[in-house]
mmCIF file of C-alpha atoms in Angstrom:
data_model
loop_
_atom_site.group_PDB
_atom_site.id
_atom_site.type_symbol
_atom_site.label_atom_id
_atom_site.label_comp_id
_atom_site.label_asym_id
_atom_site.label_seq_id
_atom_site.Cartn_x
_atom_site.Cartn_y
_atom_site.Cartn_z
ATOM 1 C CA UNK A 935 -11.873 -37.546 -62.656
ATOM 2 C CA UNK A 936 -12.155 -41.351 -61.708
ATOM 3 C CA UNK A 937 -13.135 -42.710 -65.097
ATOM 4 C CA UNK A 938 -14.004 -46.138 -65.850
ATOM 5 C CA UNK A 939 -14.432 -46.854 -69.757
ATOM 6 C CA UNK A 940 -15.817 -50.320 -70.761
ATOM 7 C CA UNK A 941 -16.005 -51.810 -74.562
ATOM 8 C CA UNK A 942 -17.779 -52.767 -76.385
ATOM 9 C CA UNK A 943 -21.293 -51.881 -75.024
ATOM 10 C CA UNK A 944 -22.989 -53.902 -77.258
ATOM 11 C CA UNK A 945 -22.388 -57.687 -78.503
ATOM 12 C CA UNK A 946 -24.311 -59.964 -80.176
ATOM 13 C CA UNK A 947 -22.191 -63.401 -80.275
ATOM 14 C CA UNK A 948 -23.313 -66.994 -81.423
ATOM 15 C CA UNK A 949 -23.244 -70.138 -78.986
ATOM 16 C CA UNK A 950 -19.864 -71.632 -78.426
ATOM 17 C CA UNK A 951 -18.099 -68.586 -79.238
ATOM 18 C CA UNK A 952 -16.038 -66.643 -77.183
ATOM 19 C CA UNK A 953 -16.396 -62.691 -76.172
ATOM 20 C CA UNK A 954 -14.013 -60.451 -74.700
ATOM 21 C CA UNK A 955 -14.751 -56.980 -72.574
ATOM 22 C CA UNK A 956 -12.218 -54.287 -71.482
ATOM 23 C CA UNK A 957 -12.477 -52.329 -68.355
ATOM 24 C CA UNK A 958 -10.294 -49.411 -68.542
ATOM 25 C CA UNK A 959 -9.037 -46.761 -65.743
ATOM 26 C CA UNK A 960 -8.524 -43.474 -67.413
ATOM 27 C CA UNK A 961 -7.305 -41.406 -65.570
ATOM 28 C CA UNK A 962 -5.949 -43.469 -62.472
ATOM 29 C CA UNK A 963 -4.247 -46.876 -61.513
ATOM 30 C CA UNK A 964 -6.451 -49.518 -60.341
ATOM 31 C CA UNK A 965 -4.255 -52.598 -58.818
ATOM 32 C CA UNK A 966 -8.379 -53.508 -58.114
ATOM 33 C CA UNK A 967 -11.208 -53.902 -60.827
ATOM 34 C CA UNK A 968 -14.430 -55.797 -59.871
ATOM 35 C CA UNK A 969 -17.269 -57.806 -62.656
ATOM 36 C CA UNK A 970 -20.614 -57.494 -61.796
ATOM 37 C CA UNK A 971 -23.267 -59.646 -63.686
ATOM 38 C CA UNK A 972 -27.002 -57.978 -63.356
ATOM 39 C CA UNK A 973 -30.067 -59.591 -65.022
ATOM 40 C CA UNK A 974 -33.211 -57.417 -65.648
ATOM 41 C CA UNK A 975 -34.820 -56.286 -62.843
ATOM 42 C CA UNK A 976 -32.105 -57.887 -60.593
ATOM 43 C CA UNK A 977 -30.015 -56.407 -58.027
ATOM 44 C CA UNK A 978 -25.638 -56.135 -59.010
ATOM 45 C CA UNK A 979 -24.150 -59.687 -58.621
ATOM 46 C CA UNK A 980 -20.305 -59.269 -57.992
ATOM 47 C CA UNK A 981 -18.452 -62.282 -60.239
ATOM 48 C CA UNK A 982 -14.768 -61.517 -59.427
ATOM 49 C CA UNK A 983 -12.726 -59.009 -58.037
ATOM 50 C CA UNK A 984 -9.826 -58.562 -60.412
ATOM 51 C CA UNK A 985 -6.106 -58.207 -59.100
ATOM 52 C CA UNK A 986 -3.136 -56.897 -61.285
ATOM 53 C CA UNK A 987 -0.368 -59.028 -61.724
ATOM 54 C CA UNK A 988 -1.923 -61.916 -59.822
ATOM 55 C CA UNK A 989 -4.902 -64.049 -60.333
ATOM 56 C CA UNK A 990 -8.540 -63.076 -59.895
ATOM 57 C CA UNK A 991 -10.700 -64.053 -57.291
ATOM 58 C CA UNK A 992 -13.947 -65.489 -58.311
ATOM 59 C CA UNK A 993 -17.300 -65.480 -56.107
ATOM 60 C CA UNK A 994 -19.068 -68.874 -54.674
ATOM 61 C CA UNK A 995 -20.640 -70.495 -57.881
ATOM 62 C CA UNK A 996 -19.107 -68.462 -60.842
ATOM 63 C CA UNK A 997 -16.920 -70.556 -63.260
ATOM 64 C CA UNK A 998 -13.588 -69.131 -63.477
ATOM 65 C CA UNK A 999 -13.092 -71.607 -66.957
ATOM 66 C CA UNK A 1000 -15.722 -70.142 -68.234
ATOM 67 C CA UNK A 1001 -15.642 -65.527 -66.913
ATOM 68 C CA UNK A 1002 -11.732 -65.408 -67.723
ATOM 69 C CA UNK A 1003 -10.036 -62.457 -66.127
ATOM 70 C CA UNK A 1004 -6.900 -60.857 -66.889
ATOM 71 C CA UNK A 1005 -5.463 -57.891 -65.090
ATOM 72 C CA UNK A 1006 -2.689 -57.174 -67.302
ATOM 73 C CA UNK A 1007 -1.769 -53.608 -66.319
ATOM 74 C CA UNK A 1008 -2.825 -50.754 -63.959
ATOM 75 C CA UNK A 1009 -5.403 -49.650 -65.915
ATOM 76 C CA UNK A 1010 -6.893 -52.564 -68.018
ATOM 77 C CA UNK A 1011 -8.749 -55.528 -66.830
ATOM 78 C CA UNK A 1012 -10.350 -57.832 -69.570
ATOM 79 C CA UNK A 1013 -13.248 -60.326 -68.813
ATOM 80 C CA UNK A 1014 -13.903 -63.306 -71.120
ATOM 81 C CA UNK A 1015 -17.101 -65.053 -71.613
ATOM 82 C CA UNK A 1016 -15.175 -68.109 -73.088
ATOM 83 C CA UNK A 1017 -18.068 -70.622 -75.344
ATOM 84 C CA UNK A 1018 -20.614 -68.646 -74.761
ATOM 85 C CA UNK A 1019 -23.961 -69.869 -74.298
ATOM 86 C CA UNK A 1020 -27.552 -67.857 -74.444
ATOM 87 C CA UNK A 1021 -27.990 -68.443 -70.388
ATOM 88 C CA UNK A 1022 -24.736 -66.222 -70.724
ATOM 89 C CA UNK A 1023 -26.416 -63.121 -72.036
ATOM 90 C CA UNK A 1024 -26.768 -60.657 -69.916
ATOM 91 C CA UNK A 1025 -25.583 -57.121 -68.525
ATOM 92 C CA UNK A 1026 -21.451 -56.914 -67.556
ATOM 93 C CA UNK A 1027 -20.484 -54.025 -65.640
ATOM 94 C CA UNK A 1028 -16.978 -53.468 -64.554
ATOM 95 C CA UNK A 1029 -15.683 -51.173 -61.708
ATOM 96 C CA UNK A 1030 -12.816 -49.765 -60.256
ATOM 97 C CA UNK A 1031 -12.422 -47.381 -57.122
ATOM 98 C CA UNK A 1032 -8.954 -45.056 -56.672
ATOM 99 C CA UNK A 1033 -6.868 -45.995 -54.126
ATOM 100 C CA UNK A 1034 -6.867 -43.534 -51.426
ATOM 101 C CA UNK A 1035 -4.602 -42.906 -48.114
ATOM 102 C CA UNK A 1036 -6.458 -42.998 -45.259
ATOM 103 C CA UNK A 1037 -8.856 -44.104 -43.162
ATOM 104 C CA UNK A 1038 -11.697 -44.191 -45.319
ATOM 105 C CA UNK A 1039 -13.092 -45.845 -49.071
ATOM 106 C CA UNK A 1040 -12.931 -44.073 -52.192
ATOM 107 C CA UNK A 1041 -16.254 -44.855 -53.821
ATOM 108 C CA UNK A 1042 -16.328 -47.361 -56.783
ATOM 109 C CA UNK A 1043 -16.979 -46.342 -60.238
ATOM 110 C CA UNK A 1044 -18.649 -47.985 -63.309
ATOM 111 C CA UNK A 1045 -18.089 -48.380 -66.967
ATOM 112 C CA UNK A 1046 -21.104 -48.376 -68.755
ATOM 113 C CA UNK A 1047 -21.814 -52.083 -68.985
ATOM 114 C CA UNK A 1048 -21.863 -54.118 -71.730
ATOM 115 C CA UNK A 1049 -24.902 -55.805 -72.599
ATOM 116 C CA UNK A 1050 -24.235 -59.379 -73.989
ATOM 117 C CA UNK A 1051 -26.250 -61.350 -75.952
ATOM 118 C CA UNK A 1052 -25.911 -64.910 -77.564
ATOM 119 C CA UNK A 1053 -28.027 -66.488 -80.092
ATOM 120 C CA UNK B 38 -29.773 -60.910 -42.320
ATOM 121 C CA UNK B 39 -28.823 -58.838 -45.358
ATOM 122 C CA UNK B 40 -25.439 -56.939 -45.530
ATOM 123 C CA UNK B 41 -27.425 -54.073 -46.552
ATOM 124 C CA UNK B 42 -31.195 -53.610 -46.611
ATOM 125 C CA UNK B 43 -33.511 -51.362 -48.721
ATOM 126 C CA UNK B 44 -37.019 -50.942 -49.432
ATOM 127 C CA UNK B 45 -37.769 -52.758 -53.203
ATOM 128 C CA UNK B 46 -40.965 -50.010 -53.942
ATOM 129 C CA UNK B 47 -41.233 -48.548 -55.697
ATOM 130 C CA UNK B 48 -41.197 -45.180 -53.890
ATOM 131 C CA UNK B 49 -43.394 -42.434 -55.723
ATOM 132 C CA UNK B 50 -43.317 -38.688 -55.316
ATOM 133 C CA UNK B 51 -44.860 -35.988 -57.195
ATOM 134 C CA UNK B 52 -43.068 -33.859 -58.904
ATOM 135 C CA UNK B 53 -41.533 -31.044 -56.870
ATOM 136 C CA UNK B 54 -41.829 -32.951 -53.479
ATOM 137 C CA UNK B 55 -38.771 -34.290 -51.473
ATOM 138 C CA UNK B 56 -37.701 -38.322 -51.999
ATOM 139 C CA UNK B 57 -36.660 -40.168 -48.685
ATOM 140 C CA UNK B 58 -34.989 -42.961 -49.619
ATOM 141 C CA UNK B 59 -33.586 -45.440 -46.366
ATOM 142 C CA UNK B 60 -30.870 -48.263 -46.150
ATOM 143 C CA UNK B 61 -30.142 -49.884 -43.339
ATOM 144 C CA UNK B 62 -26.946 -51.663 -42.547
ATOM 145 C CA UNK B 63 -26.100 -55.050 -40.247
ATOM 146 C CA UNK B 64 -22.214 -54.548 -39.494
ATOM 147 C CA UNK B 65 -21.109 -51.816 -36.716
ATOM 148 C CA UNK B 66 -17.410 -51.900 -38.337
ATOM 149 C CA UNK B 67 -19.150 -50.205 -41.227
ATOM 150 C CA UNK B 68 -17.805 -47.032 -42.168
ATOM 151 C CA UNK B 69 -18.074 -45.916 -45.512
ATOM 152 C CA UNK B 70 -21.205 -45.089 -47.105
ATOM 153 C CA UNK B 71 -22.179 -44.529 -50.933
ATOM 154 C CA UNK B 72 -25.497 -44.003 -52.711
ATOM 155 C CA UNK B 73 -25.794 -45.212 -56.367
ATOM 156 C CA UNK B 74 -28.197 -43.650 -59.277
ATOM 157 C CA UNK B 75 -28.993 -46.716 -61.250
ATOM 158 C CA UNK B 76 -31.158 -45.748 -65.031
ATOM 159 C CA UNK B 77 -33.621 -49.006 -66.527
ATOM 160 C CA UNK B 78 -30.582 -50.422 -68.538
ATOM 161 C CA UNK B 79 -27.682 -47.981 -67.704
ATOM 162 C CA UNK B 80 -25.021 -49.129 -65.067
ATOM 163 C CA UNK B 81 -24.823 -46.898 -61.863
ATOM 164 C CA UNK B 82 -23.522 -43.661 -61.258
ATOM 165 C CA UNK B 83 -22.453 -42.059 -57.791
ATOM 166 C CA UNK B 84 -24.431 -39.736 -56.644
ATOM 167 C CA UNK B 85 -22.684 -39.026 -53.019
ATOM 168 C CA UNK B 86 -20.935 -40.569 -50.158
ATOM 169 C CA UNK B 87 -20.553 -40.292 -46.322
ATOM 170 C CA UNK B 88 -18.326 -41.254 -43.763
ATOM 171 C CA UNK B 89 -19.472 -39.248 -40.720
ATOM 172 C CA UNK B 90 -22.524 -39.044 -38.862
ATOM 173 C CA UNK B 91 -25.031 -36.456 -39.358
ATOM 174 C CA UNK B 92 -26.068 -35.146 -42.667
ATOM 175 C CA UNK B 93 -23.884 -34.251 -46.335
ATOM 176 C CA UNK B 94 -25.153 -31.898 -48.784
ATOM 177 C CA UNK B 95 -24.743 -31.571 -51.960
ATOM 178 C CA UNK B 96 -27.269 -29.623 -54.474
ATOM 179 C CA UNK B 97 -30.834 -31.165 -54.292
ATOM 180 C CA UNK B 98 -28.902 -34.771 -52.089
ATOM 181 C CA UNK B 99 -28.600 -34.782 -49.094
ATOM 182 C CA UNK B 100 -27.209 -38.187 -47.500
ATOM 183 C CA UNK B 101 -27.766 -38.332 -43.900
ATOM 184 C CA UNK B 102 -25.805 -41.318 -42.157
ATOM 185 C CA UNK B 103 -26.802 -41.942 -37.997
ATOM 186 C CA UNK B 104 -24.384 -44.763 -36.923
ATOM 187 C CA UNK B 105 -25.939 -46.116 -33.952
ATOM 188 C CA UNK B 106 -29.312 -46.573 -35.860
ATOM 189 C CA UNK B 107 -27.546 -47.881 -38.220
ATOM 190 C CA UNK B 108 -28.753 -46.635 -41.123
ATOM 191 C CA UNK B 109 -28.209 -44.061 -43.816
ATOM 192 C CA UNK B 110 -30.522 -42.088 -46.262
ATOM 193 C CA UNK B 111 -30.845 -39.867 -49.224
ATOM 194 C CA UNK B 112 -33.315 -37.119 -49.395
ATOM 195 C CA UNK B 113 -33.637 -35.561 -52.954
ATOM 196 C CA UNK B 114 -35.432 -32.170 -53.104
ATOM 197 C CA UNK B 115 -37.057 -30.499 -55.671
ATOM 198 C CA UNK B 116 -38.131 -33.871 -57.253
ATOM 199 C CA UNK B 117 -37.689 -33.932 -61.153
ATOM 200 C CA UNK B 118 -39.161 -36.993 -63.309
ATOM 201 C CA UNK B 119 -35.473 -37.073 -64.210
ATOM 202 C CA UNK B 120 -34.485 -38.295 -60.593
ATOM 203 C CA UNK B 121 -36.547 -41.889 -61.519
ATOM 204 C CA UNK B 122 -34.332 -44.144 -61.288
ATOM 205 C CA UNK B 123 -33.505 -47.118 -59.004
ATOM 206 C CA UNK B 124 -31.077 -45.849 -55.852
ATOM 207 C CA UNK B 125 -28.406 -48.147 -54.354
ATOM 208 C CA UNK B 126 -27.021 -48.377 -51.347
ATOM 209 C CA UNK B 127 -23.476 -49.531 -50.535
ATOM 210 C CA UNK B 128 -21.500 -49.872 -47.629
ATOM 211 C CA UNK B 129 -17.296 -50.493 -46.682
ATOM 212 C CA UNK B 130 -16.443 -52.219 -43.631
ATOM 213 C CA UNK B 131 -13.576 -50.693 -42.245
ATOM 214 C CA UNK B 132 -11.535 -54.027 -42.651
ATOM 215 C CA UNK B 133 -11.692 -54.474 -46.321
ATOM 216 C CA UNK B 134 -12.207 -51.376 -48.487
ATOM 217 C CA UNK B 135 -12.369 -54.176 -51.435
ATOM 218 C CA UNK B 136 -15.343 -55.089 -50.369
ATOM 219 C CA UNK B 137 -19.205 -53.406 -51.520
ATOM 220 C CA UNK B 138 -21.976 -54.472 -50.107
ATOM 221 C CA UNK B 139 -25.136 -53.451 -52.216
ATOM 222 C CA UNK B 140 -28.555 -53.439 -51.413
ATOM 223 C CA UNK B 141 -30.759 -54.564 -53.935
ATOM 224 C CA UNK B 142 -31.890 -50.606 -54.806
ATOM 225 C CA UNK B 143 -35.180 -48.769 -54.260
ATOM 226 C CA UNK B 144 -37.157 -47.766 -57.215
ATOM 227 C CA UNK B 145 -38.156 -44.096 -57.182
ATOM 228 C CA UNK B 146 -40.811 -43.166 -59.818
ATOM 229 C CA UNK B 147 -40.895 -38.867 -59.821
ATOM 230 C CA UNK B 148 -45.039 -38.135 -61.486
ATOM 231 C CA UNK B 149 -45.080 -35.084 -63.433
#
């Protein structure tokens, strides 16, 4: 259980366009999905925590005109590099965790990234 | 002071021996505790989690978490060149389960 699914994996965009990601729950409700941002060789860089039904909160320094979230449902959150640029390309990872009762945190779990590159 | 703390490496083992890997943490109100399997290029996978002190098996992991040292480690047995990867460490405070703190990862290289 407690799959995340991510598309596409892969893009290869120009500069000044715009790219969109999904970050799906499969088989659970997420009211919470979280972007990460990592850069070779670099440690997990949390962007924005993603809230359904209400806006997303963004971390100290990222551009929420430019990494626009929507958390349209339970089980999608989309993340869009809007004119993308080549200092943009780099490796997206979304994550959700199941919300538990209790005293303690369900772990978070990770799509499989999508690695973003613009020429 | 960092969140959470780990050793960069990168750690190596031989084949077949046991991998100590070590995290340390800076907030007492921490109280959940998950190590990460991160592949060159892949995003990370859980490996395990623990909540309560002492130690949590499970297979060749085991996660051993000692509160009022305030740290937490994984010990792999049985080292495979499979296992190289780079392990993070996260931690929950208990006020905010929407909040992960990561160390930056250990590298663990495995030698045939």
């Amino acid at each position: 259980g407690a799959v995340v699914s991510q598309h596409p994996s892969r893009v290869i965009c120009k500069s000044g366009t715009s790219v969109k990601i999904e970050c799906r729950s499969l088989d659970f409700q997420a009211t919470t999905m979280f972007w990460y941002r990592q850069f070779p060789k670099k440690s997990l860089m949390l962007m924005a925590t993603s809230n359904e039904g209400s806006k997303a909160t963004y971390e100290q320094g990222v551009e929420k005109d430019k990494f626009l979230i929507n958390h349209a449902s339970l089980t999608l959150s989309t993340l869009t590099v809007t004119s993308a640029h080549p200092e943009d390309s780099s490796f997206y990872i979304c994550s959700a965790r199941e919300e538990w009762q209790g005293a303690y945190s369900s772990p978070l779990h990770f799509g499989n990234g999508t690695r973003l590159t613009v020429t | 002071q960092k969140e959470v703390e780990q050793n960069s490496g990168p750690l190596s083992v031989p084949e077949g021996a046991i991998a100590s890997l070590n995290c340390t943490y800076s907030d007492r109100g921490s109280q959940s505790f998950f190590w990460y399997r991160q592949y060159s290029g892949k995003s990370p996978e859980l490996i395990m989690f623990i909540y309560s002190n002492g130690d949590k098996e499970d297979g060749r992991f085991t996660a051993q978490l000692n509160k009022a040292s305030q740290y937490v480690s994984l010990l792999i047995r049985d080292s495979q060149p499979s296992d190289s990867a780079t392990y993070l460490c996260a931690v929950i405070r208990r006020n905010n389960f929407n909040k992960f703190y990561f160390g930056s990862g250990t590298k663990l290289n495995v030698k045939p």
